């Protein structure tokens, strides 16, 4: 019997599942930048999302305080900006300087009139006020090395050169010191303004990276990987790009969006399996390039777009009419979507040794954990909760627990384990946190966790997301219809036991006096 076979094969009956945690089995320090998010000039993410000068809660800069409060509660660490597809036809110069003089332009990516009332300075200062790290993207679609290098200088140069002096004149004398830069966005996608062959992109990324690193060799640069794992050139794109750029870049991007396809909810709940294979393939390709060049360089993955997105319901940008800023891709998420988001976060943590950065796409309104009404309320979607709890409680070292239990058959990924879990140990704070998902849509799991390697154990809190109505969602009328609720688990003699209901996500915090191994 494999780890994931179902003993007895009883459909619908609760089945045993087991986790064994040992402090010696470590993946590595948790990269907190995996709790990133994304603000794009798309739909209402910026305008009437984070920024709405006429809103009753608007601050002196025109940004919504109610949204800022929810962003603080959500707890992202790094925010990618300004796109996305938008960046590939963006002229950053339009978005700086006196607002009354900024041109109104047509953004061809989303066929939207862009007023440029929010630009680089407004975004970076909003990040500073919220203590968020910015992650900027440069336009390598319709523009190139000069514009990328000039934006970098505008953001990071000390005074005395024109671009730094321009920034000072625009109200910010100090450099912003942006550390992470994306070299374009999804440059292999035919939907991208100025999309490229791998050879064309590799050459442009190489020369742009060289110029940017000449300014500051400690910058962290992200080369574009494939737009998703099903692109025809997936694998060869990464190889060709890294073959040219491996010495100049630090990370390669990965993007993935998940949804139930043709009603296949078993595969949807197992979406983390795809993310696992995606990360492993990109890492294998990067390591192959390094090996062939006799290099020890470990390129890291920047999973800088990931989420649930019901793309089958979206008409696509081709069909859009040119419009003023208006609602686009405002998906409403249910309980099952929240379980999948929790599961994808577990997968990112499991790969902390090779995933440096991850950004949930996006932050507000557009496929987002936070929704707003123009002039009105802001509220938390279901997917807000697993993100907020994971970002709040995952600190320290990711451990590699042994996980076993029943399997589920999926059309897309074959047999996968119903129980998916990871553990993050904050030795300094004396806290061990188990993040777990029961991906089985039918059967509850009787969970036993062997914690015998840890001393003086106590459950601090067990929160979970599950609901008899998996289609339940939050709304302005019922903003707290779906919230995390206490789970049922008990601890004695180094064993935690509890029930994980079908299709549920869990965060179990355990106090321990164990401070280090041995
Ligand atoms: O996040 C929405 C869009 O999805 C981004 O603009 C693009 O990079 C991706 O295809």
Coordinates of C-alpha atoms and ligand atoms in Angstrom, one line a residue:
X1 CA 0.0 0.0 0.0
X2 CA 1.4 3.4 -0.9
X3 CA 1.2 6.3 1.6
X4 CA -1.8 7.6 -0.2
X5 CA -4.0 4.5 -0.7
X6 CA -7.2 4.4 1.1
X7 CA -7.4 1.6 3.8
X8 CA -10.6 -0.3 3.4
X9 CA -11.7 1.9 0.5
X10 CA -14.9 3.1 2.3
X11 CA -16.3 6.1 0.4
X12 CA -17.5 8.9 2.7
X13 CA -16.2 7.5 6.0
X14 CA -13.6 9.4 8.0
X15 CA -10.1 8.0 7.3
X16 CA -6.9 8.2 9.3
X17 CA -4.1 10.5 8.2
X18 CA -0.8 11.2 9.9
X19 CA 1.8 13.9 10.2
X20 CA 5.2 13.4 11.9
X21 CA 7.2 16.5 12.6
X22 CA 10.9 16.5 13.5
X23 CA 12.9 19.7 14.1
X24 CA 15.9 18.2 12.3
X25 CA 14.1 17.9 9.0
X26 CA 14.2 21.4 7.5
X27 CA 13.5 22.8 4.2
X28 CA 15.1 26.2 5.2
X29 CA 14.3 29.6 6.5
X30 CA 10.9 30.9 5.4
X31 CA 11.2 33.6 2.7
X32 CA 8.6 36.0 3.9
X33 CA 8.6 37.6 0.5
X34 CA 6.4 34.7 -0.6
X35 CA 3.5 36.7 1.0
X36 CA 3.6 39.2 -1.7
X37 CA 0.8 40.8 -3.7
X38 CA 0.3 42.8 -6.9
X39 CA -1.1 46.2 -7.8
X40 CA -1.7 46.7 -11.5
X41 CA -3.3 49.5 -13.4
X42 CA -6.1 47.2 -14.4
X43 CA -9.8 47.7 -13.8
X44 CA -10.4 49.1 -10.3
X45 CA -7.3 47.9 -8.6
X46 CA -5.7 51.4 -8.4
X47 CA -8.6 53.8 -9.2
X48 CA -11.4 53.3 -6.6
X49 CA -9.3 50.4 -5.2
X50 CA -6.3 51.7 -3.3
X51 CA -6.8 55.3 -4.5
X52 CA -10.0 57.3 -4.4
X53 CA -9.6 60.9 -3.5
X54 CA -13.3 61.6 -3.1
X55 CA -13.9 58.6 -0.8
X56 CA -15.0 59.5 2.8
X57 CA -11.9 57.7 4.2
X58 CA -9.4 59.1 1.7
X59 CA -6.2 60.3 3.3
X60 CA -4.4 63.6 2.4
X61 CA -2.8 61.7 -0.5
X62 CA -6.1 60.5 -1.9
X63 CA -5.6 56.9 -0.8
X64 CA -8.4 55.0 0.9
X65 CA -7.8 54.5 4.6
X66 CA -10.4 51.7 4.9
X67 CA -8.5 49.7 2.2
X68 CA -5.1 50.5 3.8
X69 CA -6.4 49.0 7.0
X70 CA -7.5 45.8 5.3
X71 CA -4.1 45.6 3.5
X72 CA -2.3 45.9 6.9
X73 CA -4.5 43.1 8.2
X74 CA -3.9 41.0 5.1
X75 CA -0.2 41.3 5.8
X76 CA 1.5 41.3 2.4
X77 CA 5.3 41.8 2.5
X78 CA 6.1 42.9 -1.1
X79 CA 4.0 44.5 -3.8
X80 CA 4.6 44.2 -7.5
X81 CA 3.8 47.3 -9.7
X82 CA 2.6 48.6 -12.2
X83 CA 1.8 45.4 -14.1
X84 CA 1.2 42.9 -15.5
X85 CA 0.2 43.4 -19.1
X86 CA -0.1 47.1 -18.4
X87 CA 3.6 47.6 -17.9
X88 CA 4.4 46.5 -21.5
X89 CA 3.0 49.7 -22.9
X90 CA 3.5 52.0 -20.0
X91 CA 5.5 55.2 -20.2
X92 CA 6.5 55.8 -16.6
X93 CA 7.4 59.4 -17.3
X94 CA 3.6 60.1 -17.8
X95 CA 3.0 59.2 -14.1
X96 CA 5.4 61.6 -12.4
X97 CA 5.4 65.4 -11.9
X98 CA 2.5 67.8 -11.3
X99 CA -0.8 65.9 -11.6
X100 CA -2.5 68.6 -13.7
X101 CA 0.2 68.2 -16.3
X102 CA 0.2 64.5 -16.7
X103 CA -1.1 63.2 -20.0
X104 CA -4.2 61.1 -20.3
X105 CA -3.3 58.0 -22.4
X106 CA -4.8 54.9 -23.9
X107 CA -3.6 51.7 -22.2
X108 CA -3.8 49.2 -25.0
X109 CA -3.3 46.2 -22.7
X110 CA -6.7 46.6 -21.1
X111 CA -8.2 49.1 -23.5
X112 CA -8.6 51.6 -20.7
X113 CA -8.2 55.4 -20.5
X114 CA -5.3 55.9 -18.1
X115 CA -5.4 59.3 -16.3
X116 CA -1.9 58.8 -14.7
X117 CA -3.1 60.4 -11.5
X118 CA -1.3 57.5 -9.7
X119 CA 2.3 56.8 -10.8
X120 CA 5.6 55.8 -9.5
X121 CA 5.9 58.4 -6.6
X122 CA 2.4 57.8 -5.4
X123 CA 2.8 54.1 -5.4
X124 CA 6.2 54.1 -3.7
X125 CA 5.1 56.5 -1.0
X126 CA 2.0 54.5 -0.4
X127 CA 4.3 51.5 0.1
X128 CA 6.4 53.5 2.5
X129 CA 3.4 54.5 4.6
X130 CA 2.2 50.9 4.8
X131 CA 5.7 49.5 5.4
X132 CA 5.5 47.4 2.2
X133 CA 8.5 46.5 0.0
X134 CA 7.9 47.6 -3.6
X135 CA 8.8 45.3 -6.5
X136 CA 8.9 47.4 -9.7
X137 CA 8.5 46.1 -13.3
X138 CA 10.1 47.8 -16.3
X139 CA 8.6 48.0 -19.8
X140 CA 10.4 45.6 -22.1
X141 CA 7.5 45.3 -24.5
X142 CA 7.3 48.6 -26.3
X143 CA 10.4 50.1 -24.7
X144 CA 13.9 49.1 -23.7
X145 CA 17.2 49.6 -21.9
X146 CA 17.1 53.4 -21.8
X147 CA 13.7 53.7 -20.3
X148 CA 14.4 50.9 -17.8
X149 CA 17.7 52.4 -16.7
X150 CA 16.1 55.9 -16.4
X151 CA 13.2 54.6 -14.2
X152 CA 15.8 52.9 -12.0
X153 CA 17.7 56.1 -11.7
X154 CA 14.6 58.1 -11.0
X155 CA 13.7 55.7 -8.2
X156 CA 17.2 55.0 -6.7
X157 CA 19.8 57.6 -7.7
X158 CA 21.3 60.1 -5.2
X159 CA 20.8 63.8 -6.1
X160 CA 23.1 65.6 -8.5
X161 CA 22.0 63.9 -11.7
X162 CA 18.9 65.0 -13.6
X163 CA 16.7 62.1 -12.8
X164 CA 17.3 62.2 -9.1
X165 CA 16.8 66.0 -9.2
X166 CA 13.6 65.5 -11.1
X167 CA 12.4 63.1 -8.3
X168 CA 13.4 65.7 -5.7
X169 CA 11.5 68.4 -7.6
X170 CA 8.5 66.1 -7.5
X171 CA 8.7 66.0 -3.8
X172 CA 10.9 63.1 -2.8
X173 CA 14.6 64.0 -2.3
X174 CA 15.6 60.6 -0.8
X175 CA 16.1 57.7 -3.1
X176 CA 13.4 55.0 -2.7
X177 CA 16.0 52.2 -2.9
X178 CA 13.8 49.7 -4.7
X179 CA 15.7 46.4 -4.5
X180 CA 13.7 44.0 -6.7
X181 CA 13.0 44.7 -10.4
X182 CA 11.1 42.6 -13.0
X183 CA 12.6 42.7 -16.5
X184 CA 9.2 43.0 -18.3
X185 CA 6.1 40.8 -18.0
X186 CA 5.0 37.6 -19.7
X187 CA 7.1 38.4 -22.7
X188 CA 6.3 35.0 -24.4
X189 CA 2.5 35.8 -24.5
X190 CA 1.0 36.9 -27.9
X191 CA -1.4 39.0 -25.8
X192 CA 1.5 41.1 -24.5
X193 CA 2.3 44.4 -26.2
X194 CA 5.6 43.8 -27.8
X195 CA 5.8 40.1 -27.1
X196 CA 9.0 38.4 -28.2
X197 CA 10.7 35.2 -29.2
X198 CA 12.9 33.7 -26.5
X199 CA 16.0 34.8 -28.3
X200 CA 14.7 38.3 -28.7
X201 CA 13.7 38.6 -25.1
X202 CA 16.9 36.9 -23.8
X203 CA 19.1 39.5 -25.6
X204 CA 17.0 42.4 -24.4
X205 CA 16.8 41.2 -20.8
X206 CA 20.5 40.5 -20.8
X207 CA 21.4 44.0 -21.9
X208 CA 18.8 45.7 -19.7
X209 CA 20.1 43.6 -16.7
X210 CA 23.7 44.6 -17.5
X211 CA 22.8 48.3 -17.5
X212 CA 20.8 48.0 -14.3
X213 CA 23.5 46.1 -12.5
X214 CA 26.0 48.6 -13.7
X215 CA 24.1 51.1 -11.7
X216 CA 23.8 48.8 -8.6
X217 CA 25.2 45.3 -8.7
X218 CA 23.2 44.4 -5.6
X219 CA 19.8 44.8 -7.2
X220 CA 17.7 41.7 -7.5
X221 CA 16.5 41.1 -11.0
X222 CA 13.7 38.9 -12.1
X223 CA 13.8 37.5 -15.7
X224 CA 10.5 36.6 -17.3
X225 CA 9.8 32.9 -17.3
X226 CA 7.0 31.4 -19.4
X227 CA 3.6 33.0 -18.8
X228 CA 2.3 29.6 -17.6
X229 CA 3.2 25.9 -17.7
X230 CA 1.1 25.2 -20.8
X231 CA 2.9 27.7 -23.0
X232 CA 4.3 25.9 -26.1
X233 CA 7.8 27.1 -25.3
X234 CA 7.6 26.3 -21.5
X235 CA 11.0 24.8 -20.5
X236 CA 12.9 25.9 -23.6
X237 CA 12.0 29.6 -23.0
X238 CA 13.5 29.4 -19.5
X239 CA 16.6 27.6 -20.8
X240 CA 17.2 30.1 -23.6
X241 CA 16.7 33.1 -21.4
X242 CA 18.9 31.8 -18.5
X243 CA 21.6 30.7 -20.9
X244 CA 22.1 34.4 -21.7
X245 CA 21.1 36.0 -18.4
X246 CA 22.1 33.5 -15.6
X247 CA 25.0 35.6 -14.4
X248 CA 23.0 38.8 -14.4
X249 CA 19.7 37.9 -12.9
X250 CA 18.7 36.4 -9.6
X251 CA 15.2 35.0 -10.1
X252 CA 13.0 33.7 -12.9
X253 CA 9.2 34.3 -12.9
X254 CA 6.4 31.8 -12.9
X255 CA 2.7 32.6 -13.2
X256 CA -0.3 30.3 -12.6
X257 CA -4.0 30.8 -12.2
X258 CA -6.4 28.0 -11.2
X259 CA -10.1 27.3 -11.6
X260 CA -12.4 24.3 -11.7
X261 CA -12.5 23.3 -15.4
X262 CA -15.7 21.5 -16.7
X263 CA -16.8 21.1 -13.1
X264 CA -13.8 19.1 -12.1
X265 CA -13.6 20.2 -8.4
X266 CA -11.3 17.3 -7.4
X267 CA -8.5 18.5 -9.6
X268 CA -9.2 22.1 -8.6
X269 CA -8.7 21.2 -4.9
X270 CA -5.5 19.6 -5.9
X271 CA -4.2 22.7 -7.8
X272 CA -1.1 22.8 -5.5
X273 CA 0.0 19.6 -7.3
X274 CA 0.4 21.7 -10.5
X275 CA 2.2 24.4 -8.6
X276 CA 4.6 21.8 -7.2
X277 CA 5.4 20.4 -10.7
X278 CA 5.7 23.9 -12.1
X279 CA 8.3 25.0 -9.5
X280 CA 10.2 21.7 -9.8
X281 CA 10.4 22.0 -13.6
X282 CA 11.6 25.6 -13.5
X283 CA 14.2 24.8 -10.9
X284 CA 15.4 21.7 -12.9
X285 CA 15.7 23.9 -16.0
X286 CA 17.6 26.6 -14.1
X287 CA 19.9 24.0 -12.5
X288 CA 20.5 22.4 -15.9
X289 CA 21.6 25.8 -17.4
X290 CA 23.9 26.3 -14.3
X291 CA 25.4 22.8 -14.6
X292 CA 26.1 23.1 -18.3
X293 CA 28.0 26.4 -17.6
X294 CA 29.9 24.8 -14.6
X295 CA 28.2 27.4 -12.4
X296 CA 27.0 26.9 -8.8
X297 CA 24.4 29.7 -9.2
X298 CA 21.0 28.8 -7.8
X299 CA 18.4 30.8 -9.7
X300 CA 15.3 31.3 -7.5
X301 CA 11.7 31.3 -8.6
X302 CA 9.7 34.5 -8.4
X303 CA 6.1 33.1 -8.4
X304 CA 5.0 36.7 -9.0
X305 CA 1.4 35.9 -10.2
X306 CA -0.7 33.2 -8.7
X307 CA -4.4 32.9 -7.7
X308 CA -7.7 31.4 -8.4
X309 CA -9.1 33.2 -11.6
X310 CA -12.2 32.1 -13.4
X311 CA -10.7 32.7 -16.8
X312 CA -13.3 30.7 -18.6
X313 CA -15.9 33.2 -17.4
X314 CA -13.8 36.2 -18.6
X315 CA -14.5 37.6 -22.1
X316 CA -10.8 38.4 -22.7
X317 CA -9.2 41.7 -23.4
X318 CA -9.6 41.3 -27.2
X319 CA -13.4 41.8 -26.8
X320 CA -13.2 44.9 -24.6
X321 CA -14.4 48.2 -25.9
X322 CA -12.2 51.2 -25.1
X323 CA -13.4 52.5 -21.7
X324 CA -12.8 54.7 -18.7
X325 CA -11.7 52.9 -15.6
X326 CA -14.4 50.4 -14.7
X327 CA -14.8 47.0 -13.1
X328 CA -12.8 44.2 -14.8
X329 CA -12.3 40.6 -13.6
X330 CA -13.8 41.1 -10.2
X331 CA -14.2 37.5 -9.3
X332 CA -16.2 36.6 -6.2
X333 CA -14.6 33.8 -4.2
X334 CA -16.3 31.0 -2.2
X335 CA -15.2 28.6 0.6
X336 CA -13.7 26.1 -1.8
X337 CA -11.6 28.8 -3.4
X338 CA -10.3 29.8 0.1
X339 CA -9.2 26.2 0.7
X340 CA -7.3 26.2 -2.6
X341 CA -5.6 29.5 -1.7
X342 CA -4.5 28.1 1.6
X343 CA -3.2 25.0 -0.2
X344 CA -1.3 27.0 -2.7
X345 CA 0.3 29.0 0.2
X346 CA 1.3 25.7 1.8
X347 CA 3.0 24.7 -1.5
X348 CA 4.9 27.9 -1.7
X349 CA 6.2 27.4 1.8
X350 CA 7.1 23.8 1.1
X351 CA 9.4 25.2 -1.7
X352 CA 11.0 28.0 0.4
X353 CA 14.4 26.7 -0.5
X354 CA 13.8 27.7 -4.2
X355 CA 11.0 30.2 -4.2
X356 CA 12.3 33.6 -3.2
X357 CA 9.2 35.7 -3.9
X358 CA 5.5 35.1 -4.7
X359 CA 2.8 37.6 -5.4
X360 CA -0.9 36.8 -5.2
X361 CA -2.5 38.6 -8.2
X362 CA -4.0 40.9 -7.3
X363 CA -4.5 43.0 -4.2
X364 CA -7.8 44.9 -4.6
X365 CA -10.9 44.3 -6.8
X366 CA -9.2 42.5 -9.7
X367 CA -9.1 38.8 -8.7
X368 CA -8.4 40.0 -5.2
X369 CA -8.8 39.3 -1.5
X370 CA -10.2 42.8 -0.9
X371 CA -13.3 44.2 -2.7
X372 CA -14.5 47.8 -2.7
X373 CA -17.6 49.7 -3.7
X374 CA -16.7 53.1 -5.2
X375 CA -17.6 55.7 -2.5
X376 CA -18.7 52.9 -0.2
X377 CA -17.5 49.9 1.8
X378 CA -14.4 47.7 1.5
X379 CA -14.7 44.0 2.6
X380 CA -12.7 40.8 2.9
X381 CA -13.3 38.0 0.4
X382 CA -13.1 34.4 1.6
X383 CA -9.6 34.1 0.2
X384 CA -8.5 37.0 2.4
X385 CA -8.5 34.7 5.5
X386 CA -6.0 31.9 4.7
X387 CA -3.6 34.5 3.3
X388 CA -3.9 36.8 6.4
X389 CA -3.5 33.9 8.9
X390 CA -0.5 32.4 7.0
X391 CA 1.3 35.7 6.6
X392 CA 0.7 36.5 10.3
X393 CA 1.8 33.2 11.8
X394 CA 4.3 31.7 9.4
X395 CA 7.7 32.8 10.8
X396 CA 11.0 31.0 11.2
X397 CA 12.1 27.7 9.6
X398 CA 10.0 25.6 7.3
X399 CA 10.2 21.9 8.4
X400 CA 9.6 19.0 6.2
X401 CA 7.0 16.8 7.9
X402 CA 6.3 13.2 6.9
X403 CA 2.6 13.2 5.7
X404 CA 0.6 10.1 5.0
X405 CA -3.1 9.3 4.5
X406 CA -5.6 8.4 1.8
X407 CA -5.3 9.3 -1.8
X408 CA -7.8 11.0 -4.1
X409 CA -8.0 10.3 -7.9
X410 CA -7.9 13.4 -10.0
X411 CA -8.4 13.7 -13.7
X412 CA -5.6 16.3 -14.1
X413 CA -2.9 15.0 -11.7
X414 CA -3.6 11.3 -11.1
X415 CA -3.6 10.2 -7.5
X416 CA -2.7 12.8 -5.0
X417 CA -2.7 12.8 -1.2
X418 CA -5.8 14.1 0.4
X419 CA -3.8 15.5 3.2
X420 CA -1.4 18.3 2.3
X421 CA 0.6 20.0 5.1
X422 CA 3.7 21.9 6.1
X423 CA 5.0 23.2 9.4
X424 CA 6.8 26.4 10.2
X425 CA 8.8 26.6 13.5
X426 CA 9.5 29.9 15.1
X427 CA 12.1 28.6 17.7
X428 CA 12.7 32.1 19.1
X429 CA 9.0 32.6 19.9
X430 CA 8.5 29.0 21.0
X431 CA 5.8 28.4 18.4
X432 CA 5.2 25.6 15.8
X433 CA 2.5 26.2 13.3
X434 CA 0.9 23.4 11.2
X435 CA -0.8 24.4 8.0
X436 CA -2.9 21.6 6.6
X437 CA -5.6 21.0 4.0
X438 CA -7.9 18.1 3.5
X439 CA -8.3 18.1 -0.3
X440 CA -10.9 15.3 -0.2
X441 CA -14.3 16.6 -1.1
X442 CA -16.1 13.8 0.5
X443 CA -14.3 12.2 3.5
X444 CA -13.2 13.8 6.7
X445 CA -9.7 13.0 8.0
X446 CA -8.9 11.7 11.4
X447 CA -5.6 13.4 11.9
X448 CA -2.9 12.3 14.3
X449 CA 0.3 14.5 14.5
X450 CA 3.3 13.0 16.2
X451 CA 5.1 15.8 18.0
X452 CA 7.2 13.6 20.2
X453 CA 10.4 15.5 19.2
X454 CA 9.1 18.7 20.9
X455 CA 8.8 19.4 24.6
X456 CA 6.1 21.1 26.7
X457 CA 3.4 21.3 24.1
X458 CA 0.2 23.3 24.2
X459 CA -2.3 24.2 21.6
X460 CA -2.5 28.0 21.3
X461 CA -5.2 28.1 18.7
X462 CA -6.7 26.0 15.9
X463 CA -8.5 27.9 13.2
X464 CA -10.0 26.4 10.1
X465 CA -12.1 27.3 7.0
X466 CA -14.8 24.9 6.0
X467 CA -18.6 25.2 5.4
X468 CA -21.5 22.9 4.7
X469 CA -22.2 25.3 1.8
X470 CA -19.0 25.4 -0.2
X471 CA -20.4 28.1 -2.5
X472 CA -20.8 30.5 0.5
X473 CA -19.1 33.8 -0.1
X474 CA -18.8 37.3 1.5
X475 CA -20.7 40.4 0.3
X476 CA -21.3 44.0 1.5
X477 CA -24.5 42.7 3.1
X478 CA -22.8 39.7 4.7
X479 CA -19.1 40.6 4.9
X480 CA -18.4 38.0 7.5
X481 CA -20.5 35.1 6.1
X482 CA -17.2 33.1 5.7
X483 CA -14.6 33.6 8.4
X484 CA -12.1 31.2 10.1
X485 CA -13.7 29.3 12.9
X486 CA -12.2 27.3 15.8
X487 CA -11.1 23.7 14.8
X488 CA -11.3 20.7 17.0
X489 CA -8.0 19.2 18.1
X490 CA -6.5 18.0 21.4
X491 CA -3.0 17.3 22.5
X492 CA -1.7 14.8 24.9
X493 CA 1.6 12.8 25.3
X494 CA 3.1 14.5 22.3
X495 CA 0.2 13.6 20.0
X496 CA -2.2 16.0 18.5
X497 CA -5.5 14.5 17.3
X498 CA -8.4 16.1 15.5
X499 CA -10.8 15.9 12.6
X500 CA -10.2 17.8 9.3
X501 CA -13.6 18.1 7.6
X502 CA -13.8 17.4 3.9
X503 CA -12.5 20.3 1.8
X504 CA -11.0 22.3 4.7
X505 CA -8.0 24.5 5.5
X506 CA -6.3 24.6 8.9
X507 CA -3.9 26.7 10.9
X508 CA -2.9 25.0 14.2
X509 CA -0.6 27.0 16.5
X510 CA 1.3 25.0 19.1
X511 CA 3.5 26.4 21.9
X512 CA 6.7 24.4 22.7
X513 CA 9.7 25.0 24.9
X514 CA 12.0 23.4 22.4
X515 CA 14.3 26.1 21.1
X516 CA 16.6 24.2 18.8
X517 CA 17.4 20.7 17.7
X518 CA 19.4 18.3 19.8
Ligands
LIG1 O1 -3.2 39.5 -13.3 C1 -3.9 39.7 -14.5 C2 -3.0 39.5 -15.7 O2 -2.6 38.2 -15.8 C3 -1.7 40.2 -15.7 O3 -1.7 41.5 -16.2 C4 -0.8 39.4 -16.6 O4 0.5 39.5 -16.3 C5 -1.4 38.0 -16.5 O5 -1.7 37.4 -17.7

